[in-house]
Short mmCIF file of C-alpha atoms in Angstrom, two decimals:
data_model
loop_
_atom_site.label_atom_id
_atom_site.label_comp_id
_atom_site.label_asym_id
_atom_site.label_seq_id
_atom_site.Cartn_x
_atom_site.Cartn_y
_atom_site.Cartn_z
CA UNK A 1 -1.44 -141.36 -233.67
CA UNK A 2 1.20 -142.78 -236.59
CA UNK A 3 3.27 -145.27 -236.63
CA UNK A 4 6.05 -143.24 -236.18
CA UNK A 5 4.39 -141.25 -233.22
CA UNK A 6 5.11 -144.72 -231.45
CA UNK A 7 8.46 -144.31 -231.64
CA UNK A 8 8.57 -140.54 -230.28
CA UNK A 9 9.24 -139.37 -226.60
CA UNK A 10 6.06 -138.67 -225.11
CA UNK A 11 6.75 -135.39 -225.39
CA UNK A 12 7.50 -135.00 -229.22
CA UNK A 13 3.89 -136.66 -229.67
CA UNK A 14 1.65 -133.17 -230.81
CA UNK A 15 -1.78 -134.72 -229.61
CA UNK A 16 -0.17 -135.83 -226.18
CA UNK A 17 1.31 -132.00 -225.78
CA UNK A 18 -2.17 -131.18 -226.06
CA UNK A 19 -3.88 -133.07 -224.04
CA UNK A 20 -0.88 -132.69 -221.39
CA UNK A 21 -1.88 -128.86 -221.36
CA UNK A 22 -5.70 -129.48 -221.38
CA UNK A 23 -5.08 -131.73 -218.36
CA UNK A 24 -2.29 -128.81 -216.71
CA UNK A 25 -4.39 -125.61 -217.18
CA UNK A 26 -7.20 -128.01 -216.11
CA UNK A 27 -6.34 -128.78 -212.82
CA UNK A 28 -4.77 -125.06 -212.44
CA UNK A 29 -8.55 -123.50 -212.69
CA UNK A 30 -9.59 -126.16 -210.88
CA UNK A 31 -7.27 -125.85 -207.69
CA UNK A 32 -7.49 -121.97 -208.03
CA UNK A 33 -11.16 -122.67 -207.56
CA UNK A 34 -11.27 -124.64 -204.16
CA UNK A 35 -9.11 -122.07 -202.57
CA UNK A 36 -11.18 -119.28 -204.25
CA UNK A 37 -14.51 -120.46 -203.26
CA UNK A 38 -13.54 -120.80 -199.36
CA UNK A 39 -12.00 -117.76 -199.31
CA UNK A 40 -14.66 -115.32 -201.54
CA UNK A 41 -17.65 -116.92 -198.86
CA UNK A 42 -15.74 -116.12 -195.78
CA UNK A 43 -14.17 -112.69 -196.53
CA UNK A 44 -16.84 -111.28 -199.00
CA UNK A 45 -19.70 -112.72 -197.99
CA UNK A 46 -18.72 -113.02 -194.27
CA UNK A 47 -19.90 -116.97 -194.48
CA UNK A 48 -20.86 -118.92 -191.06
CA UNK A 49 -18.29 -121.94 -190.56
CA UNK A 50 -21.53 -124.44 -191.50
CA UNK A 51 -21.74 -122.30 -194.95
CA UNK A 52 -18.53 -122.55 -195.83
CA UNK A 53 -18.58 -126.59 -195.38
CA UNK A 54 -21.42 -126.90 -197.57
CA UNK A 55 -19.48 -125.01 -200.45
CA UNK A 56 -16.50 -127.16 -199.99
CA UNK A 57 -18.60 -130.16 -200.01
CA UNK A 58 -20.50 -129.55 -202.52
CA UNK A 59 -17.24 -128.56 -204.12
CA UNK A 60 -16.20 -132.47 -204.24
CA UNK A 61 -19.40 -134.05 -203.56
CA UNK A 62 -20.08 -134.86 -207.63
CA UNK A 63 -17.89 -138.05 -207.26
CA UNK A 64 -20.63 -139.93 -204.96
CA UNK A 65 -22.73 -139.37 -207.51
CA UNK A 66 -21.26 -138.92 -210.96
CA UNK A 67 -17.73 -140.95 -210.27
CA UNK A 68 -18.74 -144.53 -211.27
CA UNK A 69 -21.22 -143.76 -214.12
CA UNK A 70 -18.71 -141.25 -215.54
CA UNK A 71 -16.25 -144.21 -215.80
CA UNK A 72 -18.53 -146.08 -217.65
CA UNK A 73 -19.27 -142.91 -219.92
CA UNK A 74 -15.83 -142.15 -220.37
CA UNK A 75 -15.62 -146.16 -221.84
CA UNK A 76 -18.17 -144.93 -224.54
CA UNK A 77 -18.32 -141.60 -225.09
CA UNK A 78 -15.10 -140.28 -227.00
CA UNK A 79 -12.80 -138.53 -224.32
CA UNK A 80 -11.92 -135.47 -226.40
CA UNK A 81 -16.32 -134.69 -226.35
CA UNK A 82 -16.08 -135.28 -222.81
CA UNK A 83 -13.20 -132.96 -221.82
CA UNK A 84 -14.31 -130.23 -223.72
CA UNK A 85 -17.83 -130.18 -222.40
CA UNK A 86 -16.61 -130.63 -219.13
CA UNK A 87 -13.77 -126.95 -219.38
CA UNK A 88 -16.72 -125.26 -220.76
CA UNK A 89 -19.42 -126.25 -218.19
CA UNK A 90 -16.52 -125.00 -215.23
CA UNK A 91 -15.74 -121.85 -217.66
CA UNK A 92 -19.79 -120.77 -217.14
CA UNK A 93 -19.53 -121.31 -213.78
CA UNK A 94 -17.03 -120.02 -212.63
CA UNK A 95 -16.91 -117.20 -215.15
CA UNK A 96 -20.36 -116.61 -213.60
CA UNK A 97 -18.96 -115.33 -209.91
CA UNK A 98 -16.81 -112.63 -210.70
CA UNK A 99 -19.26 -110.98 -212.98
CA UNK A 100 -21.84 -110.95 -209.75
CA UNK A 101 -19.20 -110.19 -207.59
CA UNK A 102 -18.83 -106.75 -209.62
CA UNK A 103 -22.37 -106.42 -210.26
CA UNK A 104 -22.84 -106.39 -206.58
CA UNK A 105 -25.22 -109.89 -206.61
CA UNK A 106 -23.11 -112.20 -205.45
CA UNK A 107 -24.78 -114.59 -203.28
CA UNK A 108 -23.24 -117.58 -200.63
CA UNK A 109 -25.95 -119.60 -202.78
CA UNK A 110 -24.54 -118.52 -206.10
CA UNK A 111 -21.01 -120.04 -204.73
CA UNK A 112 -22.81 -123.26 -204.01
CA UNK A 113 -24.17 -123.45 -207.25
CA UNK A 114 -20.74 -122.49 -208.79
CA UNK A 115 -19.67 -124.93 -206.75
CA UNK A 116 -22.03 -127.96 -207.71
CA UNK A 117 -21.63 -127.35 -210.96
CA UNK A 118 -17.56 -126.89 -211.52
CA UNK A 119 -17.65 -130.55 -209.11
CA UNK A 120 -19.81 -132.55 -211.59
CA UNK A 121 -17.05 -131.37 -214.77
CA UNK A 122 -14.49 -131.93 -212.75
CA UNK A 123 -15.45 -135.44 -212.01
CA UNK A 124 -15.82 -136.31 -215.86
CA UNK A 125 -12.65 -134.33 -216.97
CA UNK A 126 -10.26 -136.36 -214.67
CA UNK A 127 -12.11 -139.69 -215.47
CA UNK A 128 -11.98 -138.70 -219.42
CA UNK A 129 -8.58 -137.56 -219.88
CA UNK A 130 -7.35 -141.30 -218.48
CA UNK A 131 -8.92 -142.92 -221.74
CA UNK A 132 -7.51 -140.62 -223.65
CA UNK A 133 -4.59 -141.75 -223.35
CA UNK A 134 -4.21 -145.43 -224.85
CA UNK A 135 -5.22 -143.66 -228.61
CA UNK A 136 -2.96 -141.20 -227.79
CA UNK A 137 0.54 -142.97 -226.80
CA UNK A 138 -0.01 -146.46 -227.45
CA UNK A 139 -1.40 -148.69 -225.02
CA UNK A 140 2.11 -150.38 -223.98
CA UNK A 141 3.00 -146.45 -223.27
CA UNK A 142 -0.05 -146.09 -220.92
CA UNK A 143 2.03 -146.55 -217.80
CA UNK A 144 4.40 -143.82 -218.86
CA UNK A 145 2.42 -141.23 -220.10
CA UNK A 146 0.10 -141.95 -216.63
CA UNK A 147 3.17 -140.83 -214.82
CA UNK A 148 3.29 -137.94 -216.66
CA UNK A 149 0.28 -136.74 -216.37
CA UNK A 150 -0.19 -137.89 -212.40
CA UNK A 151 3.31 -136.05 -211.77
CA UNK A 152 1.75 -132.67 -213.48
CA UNK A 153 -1.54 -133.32 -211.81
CA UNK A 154 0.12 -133.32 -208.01
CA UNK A 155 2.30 -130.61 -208.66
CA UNK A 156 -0.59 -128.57 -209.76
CA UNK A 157 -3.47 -129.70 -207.57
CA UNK A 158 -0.51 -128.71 -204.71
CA UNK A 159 0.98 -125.42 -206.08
CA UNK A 160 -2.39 -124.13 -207.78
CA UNK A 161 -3.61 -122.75 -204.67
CA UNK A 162 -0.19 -121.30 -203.66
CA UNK A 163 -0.82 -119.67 -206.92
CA UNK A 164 -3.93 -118.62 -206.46
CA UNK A 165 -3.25 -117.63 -202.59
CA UNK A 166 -0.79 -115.11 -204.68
CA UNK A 167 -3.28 -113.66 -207.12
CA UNK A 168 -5.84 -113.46 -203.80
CA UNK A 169 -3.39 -111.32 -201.93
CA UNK A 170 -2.43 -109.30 -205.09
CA UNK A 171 -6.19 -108.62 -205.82
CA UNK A 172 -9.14 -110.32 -204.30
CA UNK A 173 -10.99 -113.99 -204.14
CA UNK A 174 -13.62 -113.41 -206.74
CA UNK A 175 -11.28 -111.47 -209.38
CA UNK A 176 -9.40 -114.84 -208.95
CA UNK A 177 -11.65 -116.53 -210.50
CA UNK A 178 -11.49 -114.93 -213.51
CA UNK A 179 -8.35 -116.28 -214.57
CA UNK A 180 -9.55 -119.70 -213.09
CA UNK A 181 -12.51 -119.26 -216.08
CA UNK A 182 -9.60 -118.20 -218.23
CA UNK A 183 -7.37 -121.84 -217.42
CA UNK A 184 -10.53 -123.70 -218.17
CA UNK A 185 -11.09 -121.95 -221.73
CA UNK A 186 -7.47 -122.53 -222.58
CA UNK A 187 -8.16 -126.21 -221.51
CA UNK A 188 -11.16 -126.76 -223.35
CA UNK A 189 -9.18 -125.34 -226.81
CA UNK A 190 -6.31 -127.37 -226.27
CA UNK A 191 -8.72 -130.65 -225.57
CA UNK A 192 -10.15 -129.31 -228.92
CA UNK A 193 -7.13 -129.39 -231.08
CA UNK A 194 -6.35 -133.29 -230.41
CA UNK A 195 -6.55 -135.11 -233.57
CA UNK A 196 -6.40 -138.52 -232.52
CA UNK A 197 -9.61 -140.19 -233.49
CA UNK A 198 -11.08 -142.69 -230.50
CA UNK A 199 -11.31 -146.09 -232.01
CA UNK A 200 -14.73 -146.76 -232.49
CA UNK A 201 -17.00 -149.80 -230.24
CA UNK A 202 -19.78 -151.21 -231.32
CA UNK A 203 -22.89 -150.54 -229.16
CA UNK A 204 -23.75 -153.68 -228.97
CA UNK A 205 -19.83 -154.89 -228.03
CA UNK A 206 -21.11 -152.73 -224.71
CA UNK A 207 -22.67 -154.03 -221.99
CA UNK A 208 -25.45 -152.88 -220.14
CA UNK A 209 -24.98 -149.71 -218.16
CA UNK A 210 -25.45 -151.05 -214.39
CA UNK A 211 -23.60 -154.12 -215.29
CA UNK A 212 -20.68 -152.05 -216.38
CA UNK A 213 -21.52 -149.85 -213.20
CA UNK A 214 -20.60 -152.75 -211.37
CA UNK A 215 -17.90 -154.44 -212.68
CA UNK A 216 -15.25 -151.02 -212.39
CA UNK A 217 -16.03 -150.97 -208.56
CA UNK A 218 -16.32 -154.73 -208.22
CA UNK A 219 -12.58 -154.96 -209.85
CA UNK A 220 -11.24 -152.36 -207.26
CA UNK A 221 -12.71 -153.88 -204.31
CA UNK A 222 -11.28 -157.66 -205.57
CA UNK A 223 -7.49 -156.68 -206.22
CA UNK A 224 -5.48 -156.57 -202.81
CA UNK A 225 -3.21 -153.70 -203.56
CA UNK A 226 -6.23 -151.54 -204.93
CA UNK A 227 -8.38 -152.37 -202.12
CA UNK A 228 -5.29 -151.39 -199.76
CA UNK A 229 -4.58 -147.92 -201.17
CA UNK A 230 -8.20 -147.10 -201.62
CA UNK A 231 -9.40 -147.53 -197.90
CA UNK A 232 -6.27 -145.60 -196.86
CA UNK A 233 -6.34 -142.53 -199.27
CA UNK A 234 -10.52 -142.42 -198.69
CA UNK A 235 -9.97 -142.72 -194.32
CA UNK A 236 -6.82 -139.62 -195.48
CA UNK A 237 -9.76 -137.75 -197.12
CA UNK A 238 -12.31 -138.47 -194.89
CA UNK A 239 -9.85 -137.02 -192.39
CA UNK A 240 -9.06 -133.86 -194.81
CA UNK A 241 -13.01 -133.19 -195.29
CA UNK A 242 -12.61 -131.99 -191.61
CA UNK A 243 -9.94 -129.95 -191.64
CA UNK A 244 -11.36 -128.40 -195.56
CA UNK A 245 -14.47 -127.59 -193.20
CA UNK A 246 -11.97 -125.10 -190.70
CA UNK A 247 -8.86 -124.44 -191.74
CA UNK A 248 -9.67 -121.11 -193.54
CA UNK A 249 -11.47 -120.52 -191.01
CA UNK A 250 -9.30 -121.06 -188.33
CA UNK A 251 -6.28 -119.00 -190.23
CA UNK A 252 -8.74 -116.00 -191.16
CA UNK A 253 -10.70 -116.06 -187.58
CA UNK A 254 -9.03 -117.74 -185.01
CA UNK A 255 -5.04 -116.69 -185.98
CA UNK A 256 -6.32 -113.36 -187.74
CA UNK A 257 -4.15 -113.86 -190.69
CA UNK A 258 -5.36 -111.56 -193.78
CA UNK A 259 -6.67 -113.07 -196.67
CA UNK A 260 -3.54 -111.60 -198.41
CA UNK A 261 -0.95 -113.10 -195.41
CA UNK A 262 -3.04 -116.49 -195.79
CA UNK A 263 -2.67 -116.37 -199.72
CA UNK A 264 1.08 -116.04 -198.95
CA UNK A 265 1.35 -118.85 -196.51
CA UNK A 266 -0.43 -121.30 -199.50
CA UNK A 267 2.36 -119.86 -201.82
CA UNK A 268 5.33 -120.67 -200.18
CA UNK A 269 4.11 -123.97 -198.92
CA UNK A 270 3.16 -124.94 -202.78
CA UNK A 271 7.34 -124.79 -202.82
CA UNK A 272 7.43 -128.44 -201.23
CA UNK A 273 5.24 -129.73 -203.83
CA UNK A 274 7.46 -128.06 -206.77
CA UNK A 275 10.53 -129.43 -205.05
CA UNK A 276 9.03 -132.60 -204.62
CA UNK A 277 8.14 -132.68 -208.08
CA UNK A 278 11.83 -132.64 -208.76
CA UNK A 279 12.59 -135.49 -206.15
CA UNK A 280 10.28 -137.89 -206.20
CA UNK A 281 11.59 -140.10 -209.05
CA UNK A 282 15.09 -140.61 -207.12
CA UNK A 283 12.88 -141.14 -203.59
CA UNK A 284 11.37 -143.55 -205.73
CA UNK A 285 14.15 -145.82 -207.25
CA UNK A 286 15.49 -145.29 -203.88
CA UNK A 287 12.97 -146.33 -201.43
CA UNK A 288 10.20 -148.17 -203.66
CA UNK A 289 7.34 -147.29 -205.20
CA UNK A 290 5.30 -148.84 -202.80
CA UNK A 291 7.15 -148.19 -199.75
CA UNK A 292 7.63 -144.61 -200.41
CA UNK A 293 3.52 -144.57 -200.28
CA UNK A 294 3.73 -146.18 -196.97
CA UNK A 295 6.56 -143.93 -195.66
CA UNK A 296 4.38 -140.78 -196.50
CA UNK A 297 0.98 -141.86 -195.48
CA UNK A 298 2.53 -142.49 -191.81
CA UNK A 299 4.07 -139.11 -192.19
CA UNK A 300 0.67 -137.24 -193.00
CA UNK A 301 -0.82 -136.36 -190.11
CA UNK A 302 2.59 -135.80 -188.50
CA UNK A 303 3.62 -132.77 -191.24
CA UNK A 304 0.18 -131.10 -190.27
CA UNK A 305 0.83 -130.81 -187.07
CA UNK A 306 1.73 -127.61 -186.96
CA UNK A 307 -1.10 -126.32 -188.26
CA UNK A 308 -3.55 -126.70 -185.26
CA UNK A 309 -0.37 -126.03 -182.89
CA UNK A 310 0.47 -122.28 -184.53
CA UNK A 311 -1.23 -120.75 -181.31
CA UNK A 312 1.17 -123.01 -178.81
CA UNK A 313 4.43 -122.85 -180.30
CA UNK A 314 7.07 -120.27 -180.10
CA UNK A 315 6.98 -119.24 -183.45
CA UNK A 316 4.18 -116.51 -185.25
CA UNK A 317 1.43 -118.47 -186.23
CA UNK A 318 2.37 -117.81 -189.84
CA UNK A 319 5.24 -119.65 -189.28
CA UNK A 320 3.70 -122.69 -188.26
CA UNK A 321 0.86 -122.59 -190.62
CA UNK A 322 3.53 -122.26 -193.89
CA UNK A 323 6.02 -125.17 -191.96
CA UNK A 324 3.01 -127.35 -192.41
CA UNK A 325 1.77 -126.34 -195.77
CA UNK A 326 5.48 -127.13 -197.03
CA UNK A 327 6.05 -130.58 -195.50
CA UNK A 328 2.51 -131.56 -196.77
CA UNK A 329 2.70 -130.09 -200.31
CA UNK A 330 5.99 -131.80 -200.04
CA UNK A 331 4.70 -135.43 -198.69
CA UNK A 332 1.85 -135.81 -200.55
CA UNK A 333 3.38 -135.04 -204.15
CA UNK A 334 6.07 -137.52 -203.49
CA UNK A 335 3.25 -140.18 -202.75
CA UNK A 336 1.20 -139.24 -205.70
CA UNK A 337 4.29 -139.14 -208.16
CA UNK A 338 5.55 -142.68 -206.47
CA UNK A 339 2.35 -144.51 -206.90
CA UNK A 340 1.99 -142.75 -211.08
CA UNK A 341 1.67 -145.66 -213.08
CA UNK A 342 1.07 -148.47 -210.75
CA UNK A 343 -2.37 -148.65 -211.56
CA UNK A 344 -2.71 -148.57 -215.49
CA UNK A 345 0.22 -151.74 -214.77
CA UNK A 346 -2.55 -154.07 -213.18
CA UNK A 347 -5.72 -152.60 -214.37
CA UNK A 348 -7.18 -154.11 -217.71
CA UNK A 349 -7.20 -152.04 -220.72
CA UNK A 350 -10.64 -152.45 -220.76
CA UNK A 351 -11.49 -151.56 -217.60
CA UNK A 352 -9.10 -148.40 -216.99
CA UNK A 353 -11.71 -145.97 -217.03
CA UNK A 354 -14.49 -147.95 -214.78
CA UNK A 355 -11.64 -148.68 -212.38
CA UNK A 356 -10.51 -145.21 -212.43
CA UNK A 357 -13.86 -143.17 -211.59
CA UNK A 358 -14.00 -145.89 -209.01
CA UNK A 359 -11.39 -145.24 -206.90
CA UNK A 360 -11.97 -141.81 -207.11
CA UNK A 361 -15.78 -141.96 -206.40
CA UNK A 362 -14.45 -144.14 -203.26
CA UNK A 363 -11.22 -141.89 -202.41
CA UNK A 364 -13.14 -138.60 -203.49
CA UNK A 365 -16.74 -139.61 -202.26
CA UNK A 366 -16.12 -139.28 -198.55
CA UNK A 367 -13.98 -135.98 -198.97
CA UNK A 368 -17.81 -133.73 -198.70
CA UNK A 369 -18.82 -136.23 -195.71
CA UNK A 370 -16.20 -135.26 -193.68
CA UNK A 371 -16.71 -131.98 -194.91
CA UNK A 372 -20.14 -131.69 -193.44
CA UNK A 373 -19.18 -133.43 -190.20
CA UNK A 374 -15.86 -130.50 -190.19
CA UNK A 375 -18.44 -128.09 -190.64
CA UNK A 376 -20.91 -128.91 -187.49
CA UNK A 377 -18.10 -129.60 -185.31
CA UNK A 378 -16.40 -126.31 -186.43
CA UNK A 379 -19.10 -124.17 -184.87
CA UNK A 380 -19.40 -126.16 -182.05
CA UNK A 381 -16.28 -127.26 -180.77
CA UNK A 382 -14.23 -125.04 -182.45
CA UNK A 383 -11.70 -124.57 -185.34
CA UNK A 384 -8.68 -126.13 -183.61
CA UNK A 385 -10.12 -128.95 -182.17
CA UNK A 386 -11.71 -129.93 -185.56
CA UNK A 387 -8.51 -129.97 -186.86
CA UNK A 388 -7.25 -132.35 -184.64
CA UNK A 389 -10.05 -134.82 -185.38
CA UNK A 390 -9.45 -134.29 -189.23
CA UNK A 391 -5.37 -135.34 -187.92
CA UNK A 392 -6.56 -137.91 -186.00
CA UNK A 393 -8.72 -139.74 -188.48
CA UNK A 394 -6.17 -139.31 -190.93
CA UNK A 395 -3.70 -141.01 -188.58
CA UNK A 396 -6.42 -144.08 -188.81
CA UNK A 397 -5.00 -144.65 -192.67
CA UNK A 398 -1.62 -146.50 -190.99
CA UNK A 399 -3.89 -148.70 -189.41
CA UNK A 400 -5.05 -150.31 -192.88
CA UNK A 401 -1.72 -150.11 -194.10
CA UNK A 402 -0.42 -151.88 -191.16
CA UNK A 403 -2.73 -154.53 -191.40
CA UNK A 404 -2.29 -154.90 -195.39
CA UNK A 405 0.43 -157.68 -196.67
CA UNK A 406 1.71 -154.92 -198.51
CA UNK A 407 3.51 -153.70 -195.30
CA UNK A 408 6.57 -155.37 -195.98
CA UNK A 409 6.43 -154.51 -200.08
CA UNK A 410 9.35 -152.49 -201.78
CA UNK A 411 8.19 -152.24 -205.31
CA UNK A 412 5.06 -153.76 -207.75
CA UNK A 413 6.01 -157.62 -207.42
CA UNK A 414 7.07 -158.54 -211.27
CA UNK A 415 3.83 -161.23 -210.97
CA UNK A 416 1.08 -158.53 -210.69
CA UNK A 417 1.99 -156.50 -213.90
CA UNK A 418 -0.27 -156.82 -216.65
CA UNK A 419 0.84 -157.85 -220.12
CA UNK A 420 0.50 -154.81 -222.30
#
């Protein structure tokens, strides 16, 4: 980055273009992935409702292992080696399935593996492209540019599988995945290409691994507002590991939806995440940043509603199921977009990517518990009533924000903000 780079819009900066597009078609492969996975094990491999929560968990269970030391990693290692390791580990793996699938060997195993393997990258691509930025924009531009990316993050992690629910109706699950192997290759070029060099840290200015370990989640766990939204996005995971566990399941089996009508349903919810994409800023300056977090955690579990309802209501099931995708897509992108940049604002420079892969490995880390838990109760409960547990613990998230003295918070109070 030159001097006069600094003075650019962050998006007449080259290397940030780049690593903007490494991050998009990123999170594209990966989100066509989680909805590829699910749906190749149940409707070409005619997977059990047990065998289709271990793929999903192992899909996200990397980040109770991997999340916290890939923080400190990501504070040593350069981030542009990182990122493109981490495209080309998911562009093996993933390439790996449809080239099985055609060669007749594909395997409910093999998807685990795939899986396992496209978790652990992901894990140190999201931690890694967060310290990329500071080199790249500037470190008092940090805030800005973590918008940016967070904004194009939500809207993809939300519309990818829309997307991908398109391609899967169009074609089939594992031919998705080879333009999910495809996203990552572009990814891992365009991660290549950045030019800015990392500014080099003495070993010895490092402290020991375990120490450093300790100190990200220690730092999380010690500042109010972190600890706040933490606990409340990881109970809203916890709660969506159980409905990740059945809700293919329960659109595919229970409502008899096709893959293709179910790939449809995905794409036309994705449409509340695009439009929130295009509303969240003025929600924002509206509302709050913080408040508009509170606002749409409370209205969670309400938007998905729906979902488990389709049987009961007046409506085709399809109806119900896409009435909930949209509000969700649409909630949760406004939240995501809304909170952008709070966190680089009171997190030391220092400690952004420790602090980071903490919260996720926290957030992230229960996601395959409740998975598991989904999974079990699927097949022996049932698909609908597993989905009402996943609402209900979800629900559990306005509890801790109730109880938080954030509660009665508009915005970031001007005392909490860093000095760049």
């Amino acid at each position: 980055m030159t001097a006069a780079d600094l003075r650019l819009p962050l998006r007449r900066i080259p290397d940030f273009r780049k690593l903007w597009v490494s991050n998009a078609l990123g999170d594209v492969g990966a989100a066509f992935a989680s909805l590829a996975l699910s749906v190749t094990a149940v409707v070409a491999l005619h997977a059990g409702a047990f065998e289709v929560a271990v793929i999903t968990a192992l899909g996200n269970g990397a980040y109770l292992f991997l999340g916290v030391p890939a923080g400190v990693w990501a504070d040593r290692i350069p981030a542009k080696r990182l990122l493109v390791t981490a495209d080309l580990a998911r562009f093996f793996a993933i390439g790996s399935v449809p080239v099985a699938y055609l060669a007749h060997t594909l395997t409910v195993p093999h998807l685990m593996v795939a899986a396992a393997v496209t978790s652990a990258a992901n894990v140190v691509f999201e931690v890694a492209h967060t310290t990329a930025l500071p080199p790249v924009v500037g470190r008092d531009r940090v805030a800005h540019a973590s918008a940016a990316l967070q904004g194009a993050d939500s809207t993809v992690n939300v519309v990818g599988p829309g997307i991908a629910g398109w391609l899967i109706a169009l074609t089939s699950g594992p031919i998705a995945f080879i333009v999910t192997a495809v996203m990552h290759l572009g990814s891992s070029i365009s991660a290549a290409l950045i030019s800015t060099p990392r500014t080099q840290v003495q070993a010895s200015a490092h402290p020991p691994f375990w120490s450093s370990l300790r100190t990200g989640v220690t730092f999380v766990f010690r500042t109010p507002l972190q600890r706040t939204f933490v606990l409340a996005a990881a109970t809203i995971n916890f709660g969506a590991g159980f409905i990740a566990a059945s809700y293919a399941l329960f659109a595919l089996r229970t409502l008899r939806l096709s893959a293709g009508e179910y790939g449809v349903i995905l794409a036309i919810g994705a449409v509340g995440g695009i439009l929130a994409s295009l509303v969240a800023m003025r929600v924002r300056r509206a509302i709050g940043e913080i408040r508009t977090q509170l606002i749409c955690y409370a209205l969670i579990p309400v938007a998905f509603a729906p979902a488990p309802l389709a049987q009961h209501l007046p409506v085709p099931p399809a109806v119900s199921m896409t009435v909930a995708e949209f509000l969700l897509n649409l909630i949760i992108v406004v939240a995501a977009i809304s909170s952008a940049g709070v966190y680089p604002r009171i997190t030391p420079a220092a400690l952004f990517g420790r602090a980071t892969a903490a919260r996720r490995t926290i957030t992230m880390g229960v996601l395959p518990l409740g998975t598991l838990l989904g999974g079990v109760l699927g097949g022996s409960i049932g698909y609908a009533p597993t989905l009402w547990v996943g609402t209900g613990v979800i629900a559990c998230s306005v509890l801790v924000l109730a109880t938080s003295p954030i509660i009665g918070w508009r915005d970031l109070p001007t005392d909490l903000n860093l000095p760049d």
